[in-house]
Coordinates of C-alpha atoms in Angstrom, one line a residue:
Chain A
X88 CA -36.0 0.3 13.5
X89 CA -33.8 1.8 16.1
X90 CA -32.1 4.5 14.4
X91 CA -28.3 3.3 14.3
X92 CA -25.2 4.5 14.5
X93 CA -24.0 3.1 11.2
X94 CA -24.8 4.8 8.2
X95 CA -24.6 3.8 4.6
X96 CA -24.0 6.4 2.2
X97 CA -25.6 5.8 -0.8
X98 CA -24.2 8.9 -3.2
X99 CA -26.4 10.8 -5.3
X100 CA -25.6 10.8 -8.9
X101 CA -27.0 12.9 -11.6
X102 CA -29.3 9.3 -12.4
X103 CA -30.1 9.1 -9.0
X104 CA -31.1 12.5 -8.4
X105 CA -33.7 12.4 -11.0
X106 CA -35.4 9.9 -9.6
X107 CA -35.6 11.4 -6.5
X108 CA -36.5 14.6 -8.0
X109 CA -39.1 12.6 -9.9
X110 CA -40.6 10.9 -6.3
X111 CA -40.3 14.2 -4.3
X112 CA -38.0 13.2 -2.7
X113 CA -35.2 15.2 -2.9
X114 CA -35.4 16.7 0.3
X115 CA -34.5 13.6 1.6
X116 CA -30.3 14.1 0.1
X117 CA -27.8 15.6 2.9
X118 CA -25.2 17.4 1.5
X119 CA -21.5 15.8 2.7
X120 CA -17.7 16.3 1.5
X121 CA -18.0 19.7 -0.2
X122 CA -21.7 19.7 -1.4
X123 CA -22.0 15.7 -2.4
X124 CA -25.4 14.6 -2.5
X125 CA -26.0 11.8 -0.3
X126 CA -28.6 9.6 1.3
X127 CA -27.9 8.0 4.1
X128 CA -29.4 4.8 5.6
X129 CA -29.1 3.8 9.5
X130 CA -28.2 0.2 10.4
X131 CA -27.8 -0.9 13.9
X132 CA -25.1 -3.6 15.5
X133 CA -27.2 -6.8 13.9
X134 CA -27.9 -5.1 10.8
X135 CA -24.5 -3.7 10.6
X136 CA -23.1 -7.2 11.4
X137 CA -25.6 -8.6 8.9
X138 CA -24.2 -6.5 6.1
X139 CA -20.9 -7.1 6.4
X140 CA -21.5 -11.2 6.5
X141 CA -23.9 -11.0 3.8
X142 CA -22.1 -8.8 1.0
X143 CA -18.4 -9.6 2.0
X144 CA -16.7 -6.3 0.0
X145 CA -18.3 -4.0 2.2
X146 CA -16.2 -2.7 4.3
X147 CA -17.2 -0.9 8.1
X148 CA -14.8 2.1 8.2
X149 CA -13.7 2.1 11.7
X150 CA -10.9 4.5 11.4
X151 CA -12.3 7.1 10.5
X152 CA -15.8 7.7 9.0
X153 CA -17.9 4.8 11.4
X154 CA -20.1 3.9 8.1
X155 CA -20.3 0.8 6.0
X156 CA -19.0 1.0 2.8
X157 CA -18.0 -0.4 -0.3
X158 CA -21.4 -2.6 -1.0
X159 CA -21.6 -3.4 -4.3
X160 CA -23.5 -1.0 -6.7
X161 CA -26.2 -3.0 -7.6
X162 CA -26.8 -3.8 -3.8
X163 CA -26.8 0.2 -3.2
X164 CA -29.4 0.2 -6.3
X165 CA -31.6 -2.0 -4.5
X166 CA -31.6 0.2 -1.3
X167 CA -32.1 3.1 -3.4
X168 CA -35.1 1.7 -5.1
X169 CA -36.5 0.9 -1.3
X170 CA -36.0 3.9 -0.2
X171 CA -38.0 5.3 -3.0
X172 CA -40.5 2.6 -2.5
X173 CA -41.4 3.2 1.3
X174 CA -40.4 7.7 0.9
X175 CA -38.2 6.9 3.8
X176 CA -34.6 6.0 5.0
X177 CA -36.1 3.6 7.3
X178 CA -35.9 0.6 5.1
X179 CA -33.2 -1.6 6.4
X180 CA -34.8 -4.5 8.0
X181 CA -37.4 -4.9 4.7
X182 CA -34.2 -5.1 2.5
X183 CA -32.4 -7.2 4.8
X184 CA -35.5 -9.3 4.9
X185 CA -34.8 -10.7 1.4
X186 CA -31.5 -12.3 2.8
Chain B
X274 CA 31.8 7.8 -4.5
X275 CA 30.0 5.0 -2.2
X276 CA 26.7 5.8 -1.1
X277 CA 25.5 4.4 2.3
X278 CA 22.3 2.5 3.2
X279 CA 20.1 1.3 6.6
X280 CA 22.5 0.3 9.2
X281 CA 25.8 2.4 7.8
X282 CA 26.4 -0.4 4.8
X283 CA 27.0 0.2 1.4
X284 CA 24.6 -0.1 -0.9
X285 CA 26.0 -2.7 -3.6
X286 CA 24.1 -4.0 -6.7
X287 CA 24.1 -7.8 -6.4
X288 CA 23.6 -7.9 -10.5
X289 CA 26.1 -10.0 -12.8
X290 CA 27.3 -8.5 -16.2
X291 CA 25.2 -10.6 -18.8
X292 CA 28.1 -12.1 -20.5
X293 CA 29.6 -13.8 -16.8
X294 CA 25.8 -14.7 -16.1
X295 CA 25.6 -16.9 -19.0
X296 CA 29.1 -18.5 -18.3
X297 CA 27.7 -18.9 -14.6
X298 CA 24.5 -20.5 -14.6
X299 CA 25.7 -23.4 -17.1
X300 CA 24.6 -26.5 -15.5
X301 CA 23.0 -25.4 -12.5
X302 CA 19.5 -26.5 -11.2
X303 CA 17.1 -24.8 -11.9
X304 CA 14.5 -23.4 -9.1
X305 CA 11.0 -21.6 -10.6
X306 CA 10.5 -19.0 -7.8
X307 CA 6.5 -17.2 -7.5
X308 CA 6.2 -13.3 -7.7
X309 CA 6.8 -12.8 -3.9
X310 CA 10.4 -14.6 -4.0
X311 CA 11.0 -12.8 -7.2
X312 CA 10.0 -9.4 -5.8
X313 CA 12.2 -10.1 -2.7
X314 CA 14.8 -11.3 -5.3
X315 CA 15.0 -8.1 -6.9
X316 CA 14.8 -5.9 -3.8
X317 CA 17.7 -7.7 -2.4
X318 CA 20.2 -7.5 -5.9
X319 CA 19.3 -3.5 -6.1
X320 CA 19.8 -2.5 -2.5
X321 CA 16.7 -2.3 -1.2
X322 CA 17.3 -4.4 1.5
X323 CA 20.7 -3.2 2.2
X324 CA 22.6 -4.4 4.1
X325 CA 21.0 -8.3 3.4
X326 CA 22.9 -9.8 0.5
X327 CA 20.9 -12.9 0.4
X328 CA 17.4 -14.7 2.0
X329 CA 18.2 -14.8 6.2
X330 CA 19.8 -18.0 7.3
X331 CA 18.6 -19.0 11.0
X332 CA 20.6 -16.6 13.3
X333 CA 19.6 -13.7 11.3
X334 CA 15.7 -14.8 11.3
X335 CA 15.9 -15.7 15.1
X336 CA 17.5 -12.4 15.9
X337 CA 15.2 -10.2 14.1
X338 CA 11.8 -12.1 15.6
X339 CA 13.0 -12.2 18.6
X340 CA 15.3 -8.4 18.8
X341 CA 13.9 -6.6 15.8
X342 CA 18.1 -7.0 15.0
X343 CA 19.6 -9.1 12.2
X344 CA 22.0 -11.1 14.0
X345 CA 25.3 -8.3 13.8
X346 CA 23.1 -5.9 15.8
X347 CA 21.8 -3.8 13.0
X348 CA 18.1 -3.1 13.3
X349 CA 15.8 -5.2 10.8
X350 CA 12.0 -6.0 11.8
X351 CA 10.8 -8.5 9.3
X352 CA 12.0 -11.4 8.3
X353 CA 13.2 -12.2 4.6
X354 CA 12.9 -15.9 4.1
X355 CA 13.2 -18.4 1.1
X356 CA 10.8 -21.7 1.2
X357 CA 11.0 -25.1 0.0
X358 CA 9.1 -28.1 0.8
X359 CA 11.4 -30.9 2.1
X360 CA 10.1 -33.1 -1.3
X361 CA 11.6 -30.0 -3.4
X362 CA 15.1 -29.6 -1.0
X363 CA 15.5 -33.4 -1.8
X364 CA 14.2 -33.2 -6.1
X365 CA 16.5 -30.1 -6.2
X366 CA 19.0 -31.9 -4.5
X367 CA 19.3 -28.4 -2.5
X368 CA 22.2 -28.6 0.6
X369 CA 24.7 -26.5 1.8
X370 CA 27.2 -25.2 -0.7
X371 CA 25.3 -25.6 -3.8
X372 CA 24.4 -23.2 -6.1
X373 CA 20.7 -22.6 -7.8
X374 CA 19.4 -21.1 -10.4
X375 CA 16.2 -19.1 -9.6
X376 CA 14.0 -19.2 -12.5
X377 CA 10.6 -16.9 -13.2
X378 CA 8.6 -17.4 -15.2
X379 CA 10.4 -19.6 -17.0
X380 CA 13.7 -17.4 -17.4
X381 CA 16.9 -17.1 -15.7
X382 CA 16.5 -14.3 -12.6
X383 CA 19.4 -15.1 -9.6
X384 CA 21.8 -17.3 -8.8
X385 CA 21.0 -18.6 -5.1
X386 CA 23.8 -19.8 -2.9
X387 CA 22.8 -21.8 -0.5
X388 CA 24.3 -20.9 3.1
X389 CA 22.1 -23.1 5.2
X390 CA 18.7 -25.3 5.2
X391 CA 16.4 -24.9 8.3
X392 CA 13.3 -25.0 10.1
X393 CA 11.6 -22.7 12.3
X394 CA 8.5 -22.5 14.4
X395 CA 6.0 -20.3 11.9
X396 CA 3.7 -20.0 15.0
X397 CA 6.1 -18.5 17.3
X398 CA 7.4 -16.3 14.0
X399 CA 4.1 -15.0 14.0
X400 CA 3.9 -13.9 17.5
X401 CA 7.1 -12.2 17.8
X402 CA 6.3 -10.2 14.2
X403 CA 3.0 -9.7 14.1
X404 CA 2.4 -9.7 18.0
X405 CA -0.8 -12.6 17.2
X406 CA -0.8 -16.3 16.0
X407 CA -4.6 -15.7 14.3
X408 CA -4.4 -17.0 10.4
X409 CA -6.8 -14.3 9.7
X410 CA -3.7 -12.0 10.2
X411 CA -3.0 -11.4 6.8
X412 CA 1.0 -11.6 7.3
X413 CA 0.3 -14.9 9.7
X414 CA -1.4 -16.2 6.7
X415 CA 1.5 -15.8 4.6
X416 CA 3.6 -16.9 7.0
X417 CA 1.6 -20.4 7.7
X418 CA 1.5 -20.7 3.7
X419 CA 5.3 -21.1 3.8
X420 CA 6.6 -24.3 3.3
X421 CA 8.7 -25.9 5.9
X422 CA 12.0 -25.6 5.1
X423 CA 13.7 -22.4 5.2
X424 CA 16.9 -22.3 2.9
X425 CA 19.5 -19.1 3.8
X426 CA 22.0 -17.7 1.2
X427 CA 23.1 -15.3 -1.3
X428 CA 21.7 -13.7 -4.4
X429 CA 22.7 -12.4 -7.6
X430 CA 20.9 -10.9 -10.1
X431 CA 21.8 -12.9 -13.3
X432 CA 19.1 -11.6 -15.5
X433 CA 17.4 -7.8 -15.2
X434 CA 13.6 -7.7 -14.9
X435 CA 11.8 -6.2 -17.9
X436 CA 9.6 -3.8 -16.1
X437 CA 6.2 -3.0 -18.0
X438 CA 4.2 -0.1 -19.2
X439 CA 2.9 2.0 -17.5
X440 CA 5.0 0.9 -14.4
X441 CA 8.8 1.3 -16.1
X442 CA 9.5 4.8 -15.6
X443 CA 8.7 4.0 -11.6
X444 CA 10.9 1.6 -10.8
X445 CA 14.0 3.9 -9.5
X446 CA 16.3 1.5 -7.7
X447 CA 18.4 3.0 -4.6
X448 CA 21.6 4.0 -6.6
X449 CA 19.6 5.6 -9.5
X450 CA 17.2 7.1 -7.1
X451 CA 20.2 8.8 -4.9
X452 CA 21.2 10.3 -8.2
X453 CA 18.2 11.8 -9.1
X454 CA 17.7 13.0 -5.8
X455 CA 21.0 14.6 -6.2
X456 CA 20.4 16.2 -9.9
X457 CA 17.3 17.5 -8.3
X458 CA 19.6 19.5 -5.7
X459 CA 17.2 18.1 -2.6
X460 CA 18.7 18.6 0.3
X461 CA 15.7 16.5 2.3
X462 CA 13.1 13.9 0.8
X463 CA 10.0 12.7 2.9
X464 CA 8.7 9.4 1.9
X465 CA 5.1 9.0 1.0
X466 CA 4.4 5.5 1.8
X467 CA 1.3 4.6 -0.1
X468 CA -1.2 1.4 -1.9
X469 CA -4.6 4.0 -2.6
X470 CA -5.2 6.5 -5.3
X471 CA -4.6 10.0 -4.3
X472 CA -7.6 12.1 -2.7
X473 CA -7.0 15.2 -1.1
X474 CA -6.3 14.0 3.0
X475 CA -3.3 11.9 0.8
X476 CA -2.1 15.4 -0.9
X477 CA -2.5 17.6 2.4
X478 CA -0.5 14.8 4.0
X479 CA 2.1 15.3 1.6
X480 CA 2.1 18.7 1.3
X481 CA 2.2 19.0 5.8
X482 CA 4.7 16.2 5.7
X483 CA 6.9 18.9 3.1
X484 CA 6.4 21.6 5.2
X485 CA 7.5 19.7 8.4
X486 CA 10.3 18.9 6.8
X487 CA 11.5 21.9 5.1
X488 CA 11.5 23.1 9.3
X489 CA 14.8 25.6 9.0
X490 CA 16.4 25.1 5.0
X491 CA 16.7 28.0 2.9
X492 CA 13.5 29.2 0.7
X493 CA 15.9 30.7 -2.2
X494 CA 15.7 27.4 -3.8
X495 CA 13.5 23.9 -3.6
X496 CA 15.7 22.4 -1.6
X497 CA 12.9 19.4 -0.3
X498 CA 11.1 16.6 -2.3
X499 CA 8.0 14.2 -1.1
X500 CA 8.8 10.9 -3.0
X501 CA 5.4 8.6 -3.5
X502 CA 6.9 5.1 -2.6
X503 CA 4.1 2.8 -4.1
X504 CA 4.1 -0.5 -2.3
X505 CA 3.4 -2.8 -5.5
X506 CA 2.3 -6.3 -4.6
X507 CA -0.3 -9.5 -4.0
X508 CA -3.0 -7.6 -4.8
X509 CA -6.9 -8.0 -3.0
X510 CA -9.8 -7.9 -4.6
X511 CA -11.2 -4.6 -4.3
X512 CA -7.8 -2.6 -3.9
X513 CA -7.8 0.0 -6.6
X514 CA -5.5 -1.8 -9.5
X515 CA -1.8 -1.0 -9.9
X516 CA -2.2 1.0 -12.8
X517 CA -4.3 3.3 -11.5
X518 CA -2.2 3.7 -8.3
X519 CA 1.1 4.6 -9.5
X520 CA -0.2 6.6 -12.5
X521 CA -2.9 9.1 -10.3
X522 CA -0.2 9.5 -7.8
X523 CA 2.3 10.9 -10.1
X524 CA -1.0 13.2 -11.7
X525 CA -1.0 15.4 -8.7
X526 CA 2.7 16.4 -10.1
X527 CA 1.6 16.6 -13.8
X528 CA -1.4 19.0 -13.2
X529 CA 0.1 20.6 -11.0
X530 CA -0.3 20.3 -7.6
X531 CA 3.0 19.1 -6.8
X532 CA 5.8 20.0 -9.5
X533 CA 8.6 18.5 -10.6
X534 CA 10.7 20.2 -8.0
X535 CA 9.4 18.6 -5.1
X536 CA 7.5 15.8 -6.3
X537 CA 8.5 12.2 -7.7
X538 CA 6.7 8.8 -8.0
X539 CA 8.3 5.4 -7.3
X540 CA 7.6 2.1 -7.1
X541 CA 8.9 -0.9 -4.6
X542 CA 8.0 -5.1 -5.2
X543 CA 7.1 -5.5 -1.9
X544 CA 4.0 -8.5 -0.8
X545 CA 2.7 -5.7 2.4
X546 CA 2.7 -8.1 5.5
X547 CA 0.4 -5.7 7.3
X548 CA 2.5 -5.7 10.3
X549 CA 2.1 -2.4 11.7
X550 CA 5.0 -1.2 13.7
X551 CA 7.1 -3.7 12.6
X552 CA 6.4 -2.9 8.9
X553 CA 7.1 0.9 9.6
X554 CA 10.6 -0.3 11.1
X555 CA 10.4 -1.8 7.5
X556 CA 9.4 0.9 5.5
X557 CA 12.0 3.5 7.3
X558 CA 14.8 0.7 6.2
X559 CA 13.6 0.3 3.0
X560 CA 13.2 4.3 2.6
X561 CA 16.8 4.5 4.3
X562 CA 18.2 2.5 1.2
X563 CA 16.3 4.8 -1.2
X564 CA 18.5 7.9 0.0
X565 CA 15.4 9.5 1.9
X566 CA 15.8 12.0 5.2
X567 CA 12.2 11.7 6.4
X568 CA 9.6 9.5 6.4
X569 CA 5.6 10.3 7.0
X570 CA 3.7 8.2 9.7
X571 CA 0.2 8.4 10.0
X572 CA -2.6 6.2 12.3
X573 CA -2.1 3.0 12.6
X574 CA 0.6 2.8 9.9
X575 CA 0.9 -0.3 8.1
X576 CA -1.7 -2.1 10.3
X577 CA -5.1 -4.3 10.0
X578 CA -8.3 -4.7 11.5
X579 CA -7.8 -4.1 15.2
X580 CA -4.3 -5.6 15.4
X581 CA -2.4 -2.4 16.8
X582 CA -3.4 0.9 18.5
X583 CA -3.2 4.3 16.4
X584 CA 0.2 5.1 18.1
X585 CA 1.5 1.9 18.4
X586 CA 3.9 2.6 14.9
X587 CA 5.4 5.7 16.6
X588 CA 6.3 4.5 19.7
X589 CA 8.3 1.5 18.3
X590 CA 10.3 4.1 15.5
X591 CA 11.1 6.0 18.9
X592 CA 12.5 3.3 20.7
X593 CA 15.3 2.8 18.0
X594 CA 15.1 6.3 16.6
X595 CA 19.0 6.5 17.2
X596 CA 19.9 3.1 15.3
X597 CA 17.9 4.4 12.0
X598 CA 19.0 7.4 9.8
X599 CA 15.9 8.7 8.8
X600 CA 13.7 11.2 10.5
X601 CA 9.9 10.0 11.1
X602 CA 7.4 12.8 10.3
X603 CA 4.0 12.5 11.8
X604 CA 1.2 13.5 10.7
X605 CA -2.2 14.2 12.1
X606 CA -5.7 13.3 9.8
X607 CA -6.6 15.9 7.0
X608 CA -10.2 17.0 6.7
X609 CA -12.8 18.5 5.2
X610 CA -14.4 21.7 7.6
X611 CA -17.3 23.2 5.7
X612 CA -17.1 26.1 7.6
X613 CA -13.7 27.1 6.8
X614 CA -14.8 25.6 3.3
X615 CA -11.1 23.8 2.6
X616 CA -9.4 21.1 3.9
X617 CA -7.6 21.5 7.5
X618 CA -5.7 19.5 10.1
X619 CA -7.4 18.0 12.7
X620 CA -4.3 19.9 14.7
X621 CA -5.6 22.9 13.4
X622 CA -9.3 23.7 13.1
X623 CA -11.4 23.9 16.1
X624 CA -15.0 23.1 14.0
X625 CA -15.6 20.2 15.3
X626 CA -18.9 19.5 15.4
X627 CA -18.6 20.5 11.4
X628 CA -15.6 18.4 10.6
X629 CA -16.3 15.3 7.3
X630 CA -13.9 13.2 7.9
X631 CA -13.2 11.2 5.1
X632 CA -11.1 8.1 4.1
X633 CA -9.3 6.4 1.3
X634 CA -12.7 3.5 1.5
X635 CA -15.1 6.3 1.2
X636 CA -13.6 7.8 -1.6
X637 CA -13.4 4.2 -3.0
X638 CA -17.5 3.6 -2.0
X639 CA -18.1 7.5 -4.0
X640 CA -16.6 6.0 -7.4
X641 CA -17.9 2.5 -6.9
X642 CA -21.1 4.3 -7.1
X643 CA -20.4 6.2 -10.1
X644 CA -20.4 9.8 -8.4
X645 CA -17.7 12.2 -9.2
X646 CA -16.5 13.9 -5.9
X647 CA -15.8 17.4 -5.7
X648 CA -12.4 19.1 -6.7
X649 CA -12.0 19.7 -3.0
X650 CA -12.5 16.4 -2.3
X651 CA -10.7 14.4 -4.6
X652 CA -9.1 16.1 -7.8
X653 CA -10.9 16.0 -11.2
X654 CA -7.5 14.7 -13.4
X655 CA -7.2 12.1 -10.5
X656 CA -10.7 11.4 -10.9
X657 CA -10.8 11.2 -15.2
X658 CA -7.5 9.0 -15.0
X659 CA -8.8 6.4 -12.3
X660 CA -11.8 6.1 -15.0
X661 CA -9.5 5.9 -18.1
X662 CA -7.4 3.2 -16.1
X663 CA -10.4 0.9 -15.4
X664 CA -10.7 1.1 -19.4
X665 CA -7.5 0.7 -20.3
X666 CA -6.1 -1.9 -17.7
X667 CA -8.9 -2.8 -15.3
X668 CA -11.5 -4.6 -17.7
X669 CA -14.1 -2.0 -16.9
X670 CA -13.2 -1.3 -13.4
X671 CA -11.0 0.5 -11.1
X672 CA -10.8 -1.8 -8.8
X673 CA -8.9 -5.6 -8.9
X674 CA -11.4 -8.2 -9.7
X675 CA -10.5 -11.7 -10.6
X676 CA -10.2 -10.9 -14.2
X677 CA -8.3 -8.2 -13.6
X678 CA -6.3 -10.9 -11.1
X679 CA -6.3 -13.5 -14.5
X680 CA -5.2 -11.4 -16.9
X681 CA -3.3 -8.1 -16.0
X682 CA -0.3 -7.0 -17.3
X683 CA 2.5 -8.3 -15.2
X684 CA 4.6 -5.5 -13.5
X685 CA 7.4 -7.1 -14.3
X686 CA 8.7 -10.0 -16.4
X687 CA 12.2 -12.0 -16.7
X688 CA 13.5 -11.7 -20.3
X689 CA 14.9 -15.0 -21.7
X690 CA 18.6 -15.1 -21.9

């Protein structure tokens, strides 16, 4: 995948960072805002304009912060557990894949 | 002593003493009105929309899409309008001279002289207000939703709205409002316009919008307020509910990060039109009425989607800056710089590459995902109390979802009589 210019920030909870922690993976979190944990996944236009047709709450934050937002939290679950899956951030077109 | 609203009016209660109001609506036809009318209804009887004393009859809606001006001159940018459909003009046996009773749910509200019955071209209402025709505007779409016949006339408030818990202590109408203002001994008040729960850009707004007003007062005393004017409303699915709006807003004064001498939470019924410009011509009216000296104006103020540039809000206030009497305050965007380890104006800091920006949606997208965000972020009493709201009003969430949309508690309710 081309890396994007659209991130989605999937935030790190304490749940979350366990299972990271767990995979190894906890190198993988940025830190954002003040030292929130944060793993952030790259869509491109398509993707992006997939997203936002697909899940209709999310939300691409024009304004101010250029990333897609508001996805529901079991959909951010599901590109968590990807991202697990593959050990890599990578992972949009295999979960878009689904739908 | 009189006290004077938008335009140089008085601000007059429109509100019958109950005893007359029972005499009065004897025998009249009775009209059931939905939550928008009813909001409009009580904005109009308590001086919020000072100087209108009723829904606009043609001249005055013509005027204002076409010259921003109700039809004596005075500056007024979005219409007001009261909707029948022509089967309900002709079952009501509405025409010129009668007099209605408004009814909500179910309960005597206003008495509604009617002035005048007319039509008007919702297309071309559109374009003049909200500078598109497009139904996916959402204040076209409100517009378009109106039935076709427009009724003009005069309103009085037979029956007082029963406001709710939590929202009662909110509701400060104009008159009430200049008093407090005045116990308060505030020589200036800058408006906080606001529909989100508080994070930190929202309280560094504030707190620069204080400071730019306070410019050249005295520091012996407070002698400037920020008054939180909630916008409460149609609600969207996925807006942060009511509740949690007006009650985390007036938590930044009860923990402490305002105080009560220069901090005070409010509420206005107002269905947003999202009209940009037009709508912060609005809000400085509206804010006018309320006995406020400044008002804050950030980006795209008011706006949607792509509909207006960033500026285009401040560029209409200043073309009839000298027919309003209230000062706009602009602000720049507050940000978090993690090298100067606070939050800073985008005027002031020169980290750039380092700047987080941050917005009301990602704050929204942190607690959707069940993350608290740090204290500099977003502040921990905010945070508990948007939680304890999704408990206690939101069925489980903070933010409106169609139950929340079934069964809420209404803001406000019309007492029988």
């Amino acid at each position: 995948m081309a890396k994007g210019k659209y991130p989605i920030n999937i935030w790190v909870n304490e749940e979350r960072y366990e299972k990271l922690q767990k995979a190894g993976l906890s190198g993988m979190c940025e830190e954002m805002l003040a030292g929130l944990k944060v793993i952030r996944v790259y869509a491109n236009d398509p993707q992006r304009d997939k997203i936002l047709k697909v899940f209709p709450t999310a939300k691409f934050d024009s304004a101010t912060t250029k990333s897609i937002e508001l996805l529901p939290r079991d959909v951010k679950d599901k590109i968590f557990s990807v991202v697990i899956d593959k050990e890599s951030v990578d992972i949009l077109d295999d979960f878009l894949s689904a739908y | 002593m009189s006290e004077t609203g938008h335009g140089g009016k008085e601000i007059k209660e429109r509100i019958m003493e109950p005893s007359e109001a029972a005499k009065r609506i004897k025998g009249l036809t009775e009209v059931p009105i939905r939550s928008q009318i009813a909001n409009e209804v009580i904005d109009i009887s308590y001086g919020f929309f000072t100087p209108l004393e009723g829904f606009m009859g043609k001249a005055d809606v013509d005027s204002v899409c076409k010259n921003m001006k109700l039809a004596d001159g005075t500056v007024w940018s979005i219409p007001i309008l009261f909707d029948l459909s022509e089967g309900e003009v002709a079952d009501y046996g509405v025409k010129e001279g009668v007099s209605l009773l408004l009814t909500y749910g179910g309960n005597p509200m206003a008495i509604f002289e009617v002035e005048e019955i007319f039509d008007y071209d919702k297309k071309a209402m559109c374009q003049d207000v909200y500078g598109t025709d497009e139904d996916k505007h959402p204040g076209c779409a409100r517009t378009y939703e109106y039935k076709d016949k427009f009724i003009g006339g005069k309103i009085t408030l037979v029956n007082r709205p029963k406001i709710n818990p939590p929202y009662d202590p909110y509701f400060i109408p104009p008159l009430e409002m200049r008093k407090a203002f005045k116990e308060k001994g505030w020589e200036r008040v800058v408006a906080h316009q606001t529909r989100n729960v508080p994070h930190t850009g929202h309280e560094w707004l504030m707190k620069g919008a204080w400071f730019q007003s306070y410019a050249e007062l005295t520091i012996e005393k407070p002698l400037v307020g920020v008054l939180v004017n909630a916008i409460i409303g149609a609600k969207r699915k996925g807006d942060y509910i009511d509740e949690a709006i007006i009650l985390t807003q007036d938590e930044l004064r009860k923990s402490g990060y305002f105080g009560d001498h220069n901090h005070l939470t409010s509420l206005t019924f107002w269905d947003m039109r999202y009209a940009g410009p037009r709508e912060a011509i609005f809000h400085a009216m509206l804010r006018t009425n309320l006995g406020l000296s400044h008002h804050m104006y950030g980006r795209d103020h008011a706006g949607v989607g792509t509909y207006y540039g960033a500026y285009d809000a401040h560029h209409l206030l200043a073309s009839v800056q000298d027919d309003l009497d209230i000062t706009p305050v602009y602000s720049m965007n507050w940000l978090f710089c993690p090298h100067c380890g606070e939050i800073t104006s985008e005027g002031l800091c020169n980290h750039r590459d380092e700047w987080q920006k941050f917005s009301g949606t990602l704050i929204r997208s942190i607690v959707q995902d069940g993350v608290k965000p740090p204290r500099l972020i977003f502040r921990p009493e905010v945070f508990d109390l948007v939680l304890e709201c999704a408990d206690k009003y939101g069925f489980g969430s903070p933010f409106v979802t169609d139950e929340y949309l079934e069964k809420r508690i209404p803001v406000f309710e019309i007492p029988p009589m």
